[in-house]
Amino acid sequence: MTILRFQGQDFVYEAPRTVLESLAEHGVEIPSGCRAGVCQSCLMRCLEGEVPAGAQEGLKPALVAQGYFLACRARPSSDLTVALADAEGLRQRAHVLAVESLNQEIVALRLKPERPLDYRAGQYLRLYRQADLSRCYSLASVPTLDDWLELHIRRIPEGRVSAWVHDQLRVGAQVEIGDSLGQCFYTPGQEEQTLLLLGTGSGLAPLYGIVRDALAQGHRGPIWLYHGSFTVEGLYHQTALQRLAGQFPNFHYVPCVDRAGPEALALNARVGTVLEAAVSDHRVFAHHRVFLCGHPDMVKDARLKIFLGGASMAEIHADPFLPSGT
Amino acid sequence: MSLYQQLGGEAAVNAAVDIFYRKVLQDERINRFFSGVDMEKQSAKQKAFLTMAFGGPNHYTGADMRRGHAHLVAQGLNDSHFDAVVEDLGATLKELGVSDALIAQVAAVAETTRNDVLGK
Ligand code: HEM
């Protein structure tokens, strides 16, 4: 007998149904569309057991690596524990190791989770102030390089979580965090491909992780990181990124600011948006793997422009979460 | 061999999806219908569309097509837009080296959905 476990309940699975059909028979409706493995509406994640053969066809490598599969294509031959793709997963406690200011409005929050967190550089997690008050932040740390989790948190005017982090969290405090989420990360393979990363403000966080992760995994192709802000004061990690560029000849760091000035000159920063700078440097994006993070308008414009510039949609990675207004 | 198989199945859909979607987004006649939608999700839906037009496996019914495009019909979706999509589809297949005979078959499959898509 094969058991399908979903949200803590056990269901008997009978071949040759799909996971989608089997759950439906037990009264559990999973969102679905074409039921032919194409539209990806019924995306689920395997938490335990073996992902059934053929159930991951057509998914991005990033999703495959994390055990995502299509419920309409999955015919399990052994027990399987599954979750909805957007399930938040487990929460756990973490200790505050440091709250360091990166610039006037962004701090780095370093955390030590009680249980090791299984994550990839570039993913994000939910940080809880209270059970019903939380926000998502991207991870800037890399599991193989850093002993801690690092989040970059910008102070949002009236922000109830960001203000708490900036003004109240101290070393030694305990916080709660959720599971790692998101598909914006580096997967090995195609080591010669050009990586293009565009970020604004604290959107640098996941990109900083992805760049270091790709370099650590031996990516050999050019890696271009564009970090934009209104003024030079809004940038951060310049020294670390310039040092990294000195160390790895295939890594290029391009700071971009909206306003020209002596500080911009001193840093060799480009004047204009990250997208303008990337377009003028690359023009065609046909073979690029792209990562976008930051202001929603930037992400939207860049996705369109870079796709029309020849990048495949499957090669453009951006996490859909929007920073909350408060 | 079915039309879908002759075109090359899922691999053909994957080869066509970026090209087709780029054409649609640059087509001034119809791109306004696509401007509000999430591009990444839309890309998966484009695959569903192509699979259907290629005569491939899908479980969409006429009623699904009606429901799925009703909000667009309310925004003025009409025959001229439908023709534009079929034209972009043909141009995509042409670019991929598909024969005119097969392109005509794809257009014929798309044609069967016209009344449902346009809510007629
Ligand atoms: C040629 C026949 C057509 C077929 C077979 C077709 C098929 C489809 C399919 C299968 C979907 C995905 C539905 C879902 O699972 O959510 C879809 C969505 C969509 N179609 Fe079509 N379509 C056709 C014509 C058109 C035309 C003429 C337009 C506009 C110019 C159009 C615009 C859209 C849009 C914007 C969506 C996404 C709706 C949303 O997510 O808000 N389609 N179509």
PDB file of N, CA, C and O in Angstrom, chain A residues 33-40 57-58 60 73 300 303-304 307-314 316 318 320, chain B residues 10 13-14 17-19 21-23 25-26 35 38-41 43-45 47-48 51 57-60:
ATOM      1  N   GLY A  33      -4.512  23.343 -13.647  1.00  0.00           N
ATOM      2  CA  GLY A  33      -4.953  23.967 -14.898  1.00  0.00           C
ATOM      3  C   GLY A  33      -5.068  22.946 -15.992  1.00  0.00           C
ATOM      4  O   GLY A  33      -6.077  22.272 -16.135  1.00  0.00           O
ATOM      5  N   CYS A  34      -3.994  22.758 -16.754  1.00  0.00           N
ATOM      6  CA  CYS A  34      -4.065  21.939 -17.967  1.00  0.00           C
ATOM      7  C   CYS A  34      -4.085  20.434 -17.671  1.00  0.00           C
ATOM      8  O   CYS A  34      -4.517  19.651 -18.481  1.00  0.00           O
ATOM      9  N   ARG A  35      -3.608  20.044 -16.511  1.00  0.00           N
ATOM     10  CA  ARG A  35      -3.503  18.615 -16.129  1.00  0.00           C
ATOM     11  C   ARG A  35      -2.711  17.801 -17.129  1.00  0.00           C
ATOM     12  O   ARG A  35      -2.950  16.606 -17.305  1.00  0.00           O
ATOM     13  N   ALA A  36      -1.811  18.452 -17.819  1.00  0.00           N
ATOM     14  CA  ALA A  36      -0.981  17.732 -18.797  1.00  0.00           C
ATOM     15  C   ALA A  36       0.490  18.090 -18.633  1.00  0.00           C
ATOM     16  O   ALA A  36       1.281  17.938 -19.551  1.00  0.00           O
ATOM     17  N   GLY A  37       0.837  18.622 -17.466  1.00  0.00           N
ATOM     18  CA  GLY A  37       2.244  18.879 -17.201  1.00  0.00           C
ATOM     19  C   GLY A  37       2.797  20.113 -17.872  1.00  0.00           C
ATOM     20  O   GLY A  37       3.999  20.252 -18.021  1.00  0.00           O
ATOM     21  N   VAL A  38       1.924  21.007 -18.262  1.00  0.00           N
ATOM     22  CA  VAL A  38       2.418  22.153 -19.008  1.00  0.00           C
ATOM     23  C   VAL A  38       2.282  23.475 -18.236  1.00  0.00           C
ATOM     24  O   VAL A  38       3.226  24.242 -18.114  1.00  0.00           O
ATOM     25  N   CYS A  39       1.107  23.723 -17.669  1.00  0.00           N
ATOM     26  CA  CYS A  39       0.857  25.064 -17.135  1.00  0.00           C
ATOM     27  C   CYS A  39       1.484  25.285 -15.765  1.00  0.00           C
ATOM     28  O   CYS A  39       1.628  26.417 -15.318  1.00  0.00           O
ATOM     29  N   GLN A  40       1.860  24.209 -15.089  1.00  0.00           N
ATOM     30  CA  GLN A  40       2.541  24.274 -13.796  1.00  0.00           C
ATOM     31  C   GLN A  40       1.698  24.857 -12.664  1.00  0.00           C
ATOM     32  O   GLN A  40       2.221  25.247 -11.632  1.00  0.00           O
ATOM     33  N   GLU A  57       9.464  17.020 -15.346  1.00  0.00           N
ATOM     34  CA  GLU A  57       9.794  17.427 -16.711  1.00  0.00           C
ATOM     35  C   GLU A  57       9.349  18.859 -16.975  1.00  0.00           C
ATOM     36  O   GLU A  57       8.231  19.227 -16.648  1.00  0.00           O
ATOM     37  N   GLY A  58      10.242  19.636 -17.561  1.00  0.00           N
ATOM     38  CA  GLY A  58       9.899  21.000 -17.923  1.00  0.00           C
ATOM     39  C   GLY A  58      10.074  22.001 -16.800  1.00  0.00           C
ATOM     40  O   GLY A  58       9.873  23.189 -17.000  1.00  0.00           O
ATOM     41  N   LYS A  60      12.187  24.261 -14.027  1.00  0.00           N
ATOM     42  CA  LYS A  60      13.512  24.873 -13.954  1.00  0.00           C
ATOM     43  C   LYS A  60      14.407  24.015 -13.071  1.00  0.00           C
ATOM     44  O   LYS A  60      13.935  23.456 -12.079  1.00  0.00           O
ATOM     45  N   ARG A  73       1.397  15.022 -12.989  1.00  0.00           N
ATOM     46  CA  ARG A  73       2.275  14.111 -13.699  1.00  0.00           C
ATOM     47  C   ARG A  73       2.831  13.029 -12.781  1.00  0.00           C
ATOM     48  O   ARG A  73       3.540  12.144 -13.231  1.00  0.00           O
ATOM     49  N   LYS A 300      10.400  44.490 -13.044  1.00  0.00           N
ATOM     50  CA  LYS A 300       9.456  44.353 -14.141  1.00  0.00           C
ATOM     51  C   LYS A 300      10.079  44.863 -15.458  1.00  0.00           C
ATOM     52  O   LYS A 300      10.030  44.182 -16.479  1.00  0.00           O
ATOM     53  N   ARG A 303      12.994  42.589 -16.577  1.00  0.00           N
ATOM     54  CA  ARG A 303      12.553  41.295 -17.092  1.00  0.00           C
ATOM     55  C   ARG A 303      12.097  41.428 -18.549  1.00  0.00           C
ATOM     56  O   ARG A 303      12.479  40.647 -19.417  1.00  0.00           O
ATOM     57  N   LEU A 304      11.300  42.461 -18.800  1.00  0.00           N
ATOM     58  CA  LEU A 304      10.779  42.667 -20.150  1.00  0.00           C
ATOM     59  C   LEU A 304      11.918  42.970 -21.132  1.00  0.00           C
ATOM     60  O   LEU A 304      12.056  42.327 -22.172  1.00  0.00           O
ATOM     61  N   PHE A 307      14.310  39.991 -21.622  1.00  0.00           N
ATOM     62  CA  PHE A 307      13.647  38.933 -22.390  1.00  0.00           C
ATOM     63  C   PHE A 307      13.567  39.319 -23.863  1.00  0.00           C
ATOM     64  O   PHE A 307      13.925  38.536 -24.754  1.00  0.00           O
ATOM     65  N   LEU A 308      13.133  40.557 -24.125  1.00  0.00           N
ATOM     66  CA  LEU A 308      13.068  41.008 -25.513  1.00  0.00           C
ATOM     67  C   LEU A 308      14.466  41.101 -26.124  1.00  0.00           C
ATOM     68  O   LEU A 308      14.637  40.976 -27.330  1.00  0.00           O
ATOM     69  N   GLY A 309      15.474  41.277 -25.260  1.00  0.00           N
ATOM     70  CA  GLY A 309      16.857  41.317 -25.717  1.00  0.00           C
ATOM     71  C   GLY A 309      17.443  39.943 -25.961  1.00  0.00           C
ATOM     72  O   GLY A 309      18.642  39.811 -26.188  1.00  0.00           O
ATOM     73  N   GLY A 310      16.623  38.909 -25.860  1.00  0.00           N
ATOM     74  CA  GLY A 310      17.074  37.587 -26.279  1.00  0.00           C
ATOM     75  C   GLY A 310      17.233  36.546 -25.193  1.00  0.00           C
ATOM     76  O   GLY A 310      17.447  35.373 -25.488  1.00  0.00           O
ATOM     77  N   ALA A 311      17.125  36.930 -23.918  1.00  0.00           N
ATOM     78  CA  ALA A 311      17.269  35.928 -22.856  1.00  0.00           C
ATOM     79  C   ALA A 311      16.040  35.026 -22.839  1.00  0.00           C
ATOM     80  O   ALA A 311      14.925  35.478 -23.088  1.00  0.00           O
ATOM     81  N   SER A 312      16.255  33.770 -22.557  1.00  0.00           N
ATOM     82  CA  SER A 312      15.132  32.855 -22.430  1.00  0.00           C
ATOM     83  C   SER A 312      14.412  33.127 -21.113  1.00  0.00           C
ATOM     84  O   SER A 312      15.047  33.437 -20.105  1.00  0.00           O
ATOM     85  N   MET A 313      13.074  33.028 -21.106  1.00  0.00           N
ATOM     86  CA  MET A 313      12.319  33.280 -19.879  1.00  0.00           C
ATOM     87  C   MET A 313      12.785  32.347 -18.754  1.00  0.00           C
ATOM     88  O   MET A 313      12.823  32.732 -17.590  1.00  0.00           O
ATOM     89  N   ALA A 314      13.148  31.131 -19.125  1.00  0.00           N
ATOM     90  CA  ALA A 314      13.575  30.165 -18.117  1.00  0.00           C
ATOM     91  C   ALA A 314      14.915  30.546 -17.491  1.00  0.00           C
ATOM     92  O   ALA A 314      15.298  30.002 -16.462  1.00  0.00           O
ATOM     93  N   ILE A 316      15.630  33.716 -16.628  1.00  0.00           N
ATOM     94  CA  ILE A 316      15.489  34.967 -15.871  1.00  0.00           C
ATOM     95  C   ILE A 316      14.882  34.637 -14.505  1.00  0.00           C
ATOM     96  O   ILE A 316      13.755  34.171 -14.417  1.00  0.00           O
ATOM     97  N   ALA A 318      13.781  35.770 -10.682  1.00  0.00           N
ATOM     98  CA  ALA A 318      13.463  36.867  -9.763  1.00  0.00           C
ATOM     99  C   ALA A 318      12.418  36.331  -8.817  1.00  0.00           C
ATOM    100  O   ALA A 318      11.515  35.620  -9.250  1.00  0.00           O
ATOM    101  N   PRO A 320       9.158  36.541  -6.575  1.00  0.00           N
ATOM    102  CA  PRO A 320       7.980  37.373  -6.724  1.00  0.00           C
ATOM    103  C   PRO A 320       7.628  38.176  -5.474  1.00  0.00           C
ATOM    104  O   PRO A 320       6.789  39.028  -5.529  1.00  0.00           O
TER     105      PRO A 320
ATOM    106  N   GLU B  10       6.773  18.152 -27.049  1.00  0.00           N
ATOM    107  CA  GLU B  10       7.100  19.105 -25.989  1.00  0.00           C
ATOM    108  C   GLU B  10       8.342  19.936 -26.330  1.00  0.00           C
ATOM    109  O   GLU B  10       8.422  21.124 -26.005  1.00  0.00           O
ATOM    110  N   VAL B  13       7.362  22.814 -28.382  1.00  0.00           N
ATOM    111  CA  VAL B  13       6.711  23.840 -27.569  1.00  0.00           C
ATOM    112  C   VAL B  13       7.774  24.669 -26.853  1.00  0.00           C
ATOM    113  O   VAL B  13       7.738  25.899 -26.856  1.00  0.00           O
ATOM    114  N   ASN B  14       8.760  23.982 -26.275  1.00  0.00           N
ATOM    115  CA  ASN B  14       9.822  24.700 -25.564  1.00  0.00           C
ATOM    116  C   ASN B  14      10.620  25.597 -26.493  1.00  0.00           C
ATOM    117  O   ASN B  14      11.037  26.686 -26.119  1.00  0.00           O
ATOM    118  N   VAL B  17       8.245  28.736 -27.386  1.00  0.00           N
ATOM    119  CA  VAL B  17       7.574  29.592 -26.411  1.00  0.00           C
ATOM    120  C   VAL B  17       8.213  30.967 -26.278  1.00  0.00           C
ATOM    121  O   VAL B  17       7.524  31.995 -26.305  1.00  0.00           O
ATOM    122  N   ASP B  18       9.539  31.038 -26.201  1.00  0.00           N
ATOM    123  CA  ASP B  18      10.182  32.348 -26.041  1.00  0.00           C
ATOM    124  C   ASP B  18       9.995  33.211 -27.282  1.00  0.00           C
ATOM    125  O   ASP B  18       9.713  34.398 -27.204  1.00  0.00           O
ATOM    126  N   ILE B  19      10.145  32.577 -28.445  1.00  0.00           N
ATOM    127  CA  ILE B  19      10.023  33.324 -29.708  1.00  0.00           C
ATOM    128  C   ILE B  19       8.614  33.881 -29.861  1.00  0.00           C
ATOM    129  O   ILE B  19       8.409  35.059 -30.166  1.00  0.00           O
ATOM    130  N   TYR B  21       6.295  34.380 -27.508  1.00  0.00           N
ATOM    131  CA  TYR B  21       5.953  35.360 -26.483  1.00  0.00           C
ATOM    132  C   TYR B  21       6.622  36.706 -26.791  1.00  0.00           C
ATOM    133  O   TYR B  21       6.045  37.764 -26.605  1.00  0.00           O
ATOM    134  N   ARG B  22       7.862  36.667 -27.299  1.00  0.00           N
ATOM    135  CA  ARG B  22       8.538  37.912 -27.689  1.00  0.00           C
ATOM    136  C   ARG B  22       7.751  38.629 -28.786  1.00  0.00           C
ATOM    137  O   ARG B  22       7.590  39.834 -28.771  1.00  0.00           O
ATOM    138  N   LYS B  23       7.250  37.853 -29.737  1.00  0.00           N
ATOM    139  CA  LYS B  23       6.469  38.458 -30.828  1.00  0.00           C
ATOM    140  C   LYS B  23       5.206  39.109 -30.285  1.00  0.00           C
ATOM    141  O   LYS B  23       4.853  40.224 -30.653  1.00  0.00           O
ATOM    142  N   LEU B  25       4.560  40.203 -27.278  1.00  0.00           N
ATOM    143  CA  LEU B  25       4.836  41.392 -26.454  1.00  0.00           C
ATOM    144  C   LEU B  25       5.235  42.590 -27.301  1.00  0.00           C
ATOM    145  O   LEU B  25       5.106  43.733 -26.884  1.00  0.00           O
ATOM    146  N   GLN B  26       5.751  42.341 -28.496  1.00  0.00           N
ATOM    147  CA  GLN B  26       6.173  43.442 -29.358  1.00  0.00           C
ATOM    148  C   GLN B  26       5.118  43.796 -30.399  1.00  0.00           C
ATOM    149  O   GLN B  26       5.311  44.708 -31.184  1.00  0.00           O
ATOM    150  N   SER B  35      -0.158  43.171 -20.898  1.00  0.00           N
ATOM    151  CA  SER B  35       0.709  44.042 -20.109  1.00  0.00           C
ATOM    152  C   SER B  35       0.511  43.862 -18.608  1.00  0.00           C
ATOM    153  O   SER B  35       1.451  43.997 -17.850  1.00  0.00           O
ATOM    154  N   ASP B  38       1.636  38.753 -14.971  1.00  0.00           N
ATOM    155  CA  ASP B  38       2.948  38.332 -14.502  1.00  0.00           C
ATOM    156  C   ASP B  38       3.659  37.559 -15.619  1.00  0.00           C
ATOM    157  O   ASP B  38       3.167  36.543 -16.099  1.00  0.00           O
ATOM    158  N   MET B  39       4.812  38.063 -16.042  1.00  0.00           N
ATOM    159  CA  MET B  39       5.460  37.486 -17.223  1.00  0.00           C
ATOM    160  C   MET B  39       5.880  36.035 -17.048  1.00  0.00           C
ATOM    161  O   MET B  39       5.828  35.247 -17.981  1.00  0.00           O
ATOM    162  N   GLU B  40       6.325  35.712 -15.846  1.00  0.00           N
ATOM    163  CA  GLU B  40       6.824  34.351 -15.673  1.00  0.00           C
ATOM    164  C   GLU B  40       5.679  33.339 -15.702  1.00  0.00           C
ATOM    165  O   GLU B  40       5.741  32.320 -16.373  1.00  0.00           O
ATOM    166  N   LYS B  41       4.581  33.669 -14.993  1.00  0.00           N
ATOM    167  CA  LYS B  41       3.407  32.796 -15.014  1.00  0.00           C
ATOM    168  C   LYS B  41       2.852  32.736 -16.420  1.00  0.00           C
ATOM    169  O   LYS B  41       2.439  31.699 -16.917  1.00  0.00           O
ATOM    170  N   SER B  43       4.378  32.963 -19.123  1.00  0.00           N
ATOM    171  CA  SER B  43       5.196  32.129 -19.982  1.00  0.00           C
ATOM    172  C   SER B  43       4.753  30.665 -19.903  1.00  0.00           C
ATOM    173  O   SER B  43       4.716  29.959 -20.910  1.00  0.00           O
ATOM    174  N   ALA B  44       4.387  30.214 -18.699  1.00  0.00           N
ATOM    175  CA  ALA B  44       3.874  28.849 -18.553  1.00  0.00           C
ATOM    176  C   ALA B  44       2.538  28.710 -19.281  1.00  0.00           C
ATOM    177  O   ALA B  44       2.246  27.684 -19.900  1.00  0.00           O
ATOM    178  N   LYS B  45       1.724  29.777 -19.226  1.00  0.00           N
ATOM    179  CA  LYS B  45       0.434  29.722 -19.914  1.00  0.00           C
ATOM    180  C   LYS B  45       0.613  29.729 -21.432  1.00  0.00           C
ATOM    181  O   LYS B  45      -0.176  29.145 -22.157  1.00  0.00           O
ATOM    182  N   LYS B  47       2.886  28.244 -22.883  1.00  0.00           N
ATOM    183  CA  LYS B  47       3.185  26.849 -23.216  1.00  0.00           C
ATOM    184  C   LYS B  47       1.892  26.053 -23.337  1.00  0.00           C
ATOM    185  O   LYS B  47       1.740  25.228 -24.234  1.00  0.00           O
ATOM    186  N   ALA B  48       0.971  26.316 -22.427  1.00  0.00           N
ATOM    187  CA  ALA B  48      -0.319  25.637 -22.491  1.00  0.00           C
ATOM    188  C   ALA B  48      -1.016  25.980 -23.807  1.00  0.00           C
ATOM    189  O   ALA B  48      -1.592  25.117 -24.473  1.00  0.00           O
ATOM    190  N   THR B  51       0.806  24.195 -26.714  1.00  0.00           N
ATOM    191  CA  THR B  51       0.523  22.759 -26.699  1.00  0.00           C
ATOM    192  C   THR B  51      -0.842  22.490 -27.314  1.00  0.00           C
ATOM    193  O   THR B  51      -1.029  21.573 -28.112  1.00  0.00           O
ATOM    194  N   PRO B  57      -1.490  17.220 -25.869  1.00  0.00           N
ATOM    195  CA  PRO B  57      -2.355  16.822 -24.757  1.00  0.00           C
ATOM    196  C   PRO B  57      -2.752  18.011 -23.888  1.00  0.00           C
ATOM    197  O   PRO B  57      -1.908  18.776 -23.468  1.00  0.00           O
ATOM    198  N   ASN B  58      -4.032  18.173 -23.676  1.00  0.00           N
ATOM    199  CA  ASN B  58      -4.501  19.188 -22.732  1.00  0.00           C
ATOM    200  C   ASN B  58      -5.925  18.851 -22.333  1.00  0.00           C
ATOM    201  O   ASN B  58      -6.594  18.074 -23.004  1.00  0.00           O
ATOM    202  N   HIS B  59      -6.337  19.419 -21.240  1.00  0.00           N
ATOM    203  CA  HIS B  59      -7.678  19.125 -20.760  1.00  0.00           C
ATOM    204  C   HIS B  59      -8.530  20.367 -20.702  1.00  0.00           C
ATOM    205  O   HIS B  59      -9.474  20.459 -19.933  1.00  0.00           O
ATOM    206  N   TYR B  60      -8.169  21.361 -21.501  1.00  0.00           N
ATOM    207  CA  TYR B  60      -8.996  22.556 -21.540  1.00  0.00           C
ATOM    208  C   TYR B  60     -10.265  22.255 -22.335  1.00  0.00           C
ATOM    209  O   TYR B  60     -10.235  21.620 -23.373  1.00  0.00           O
TER     210      TYR B  60
END
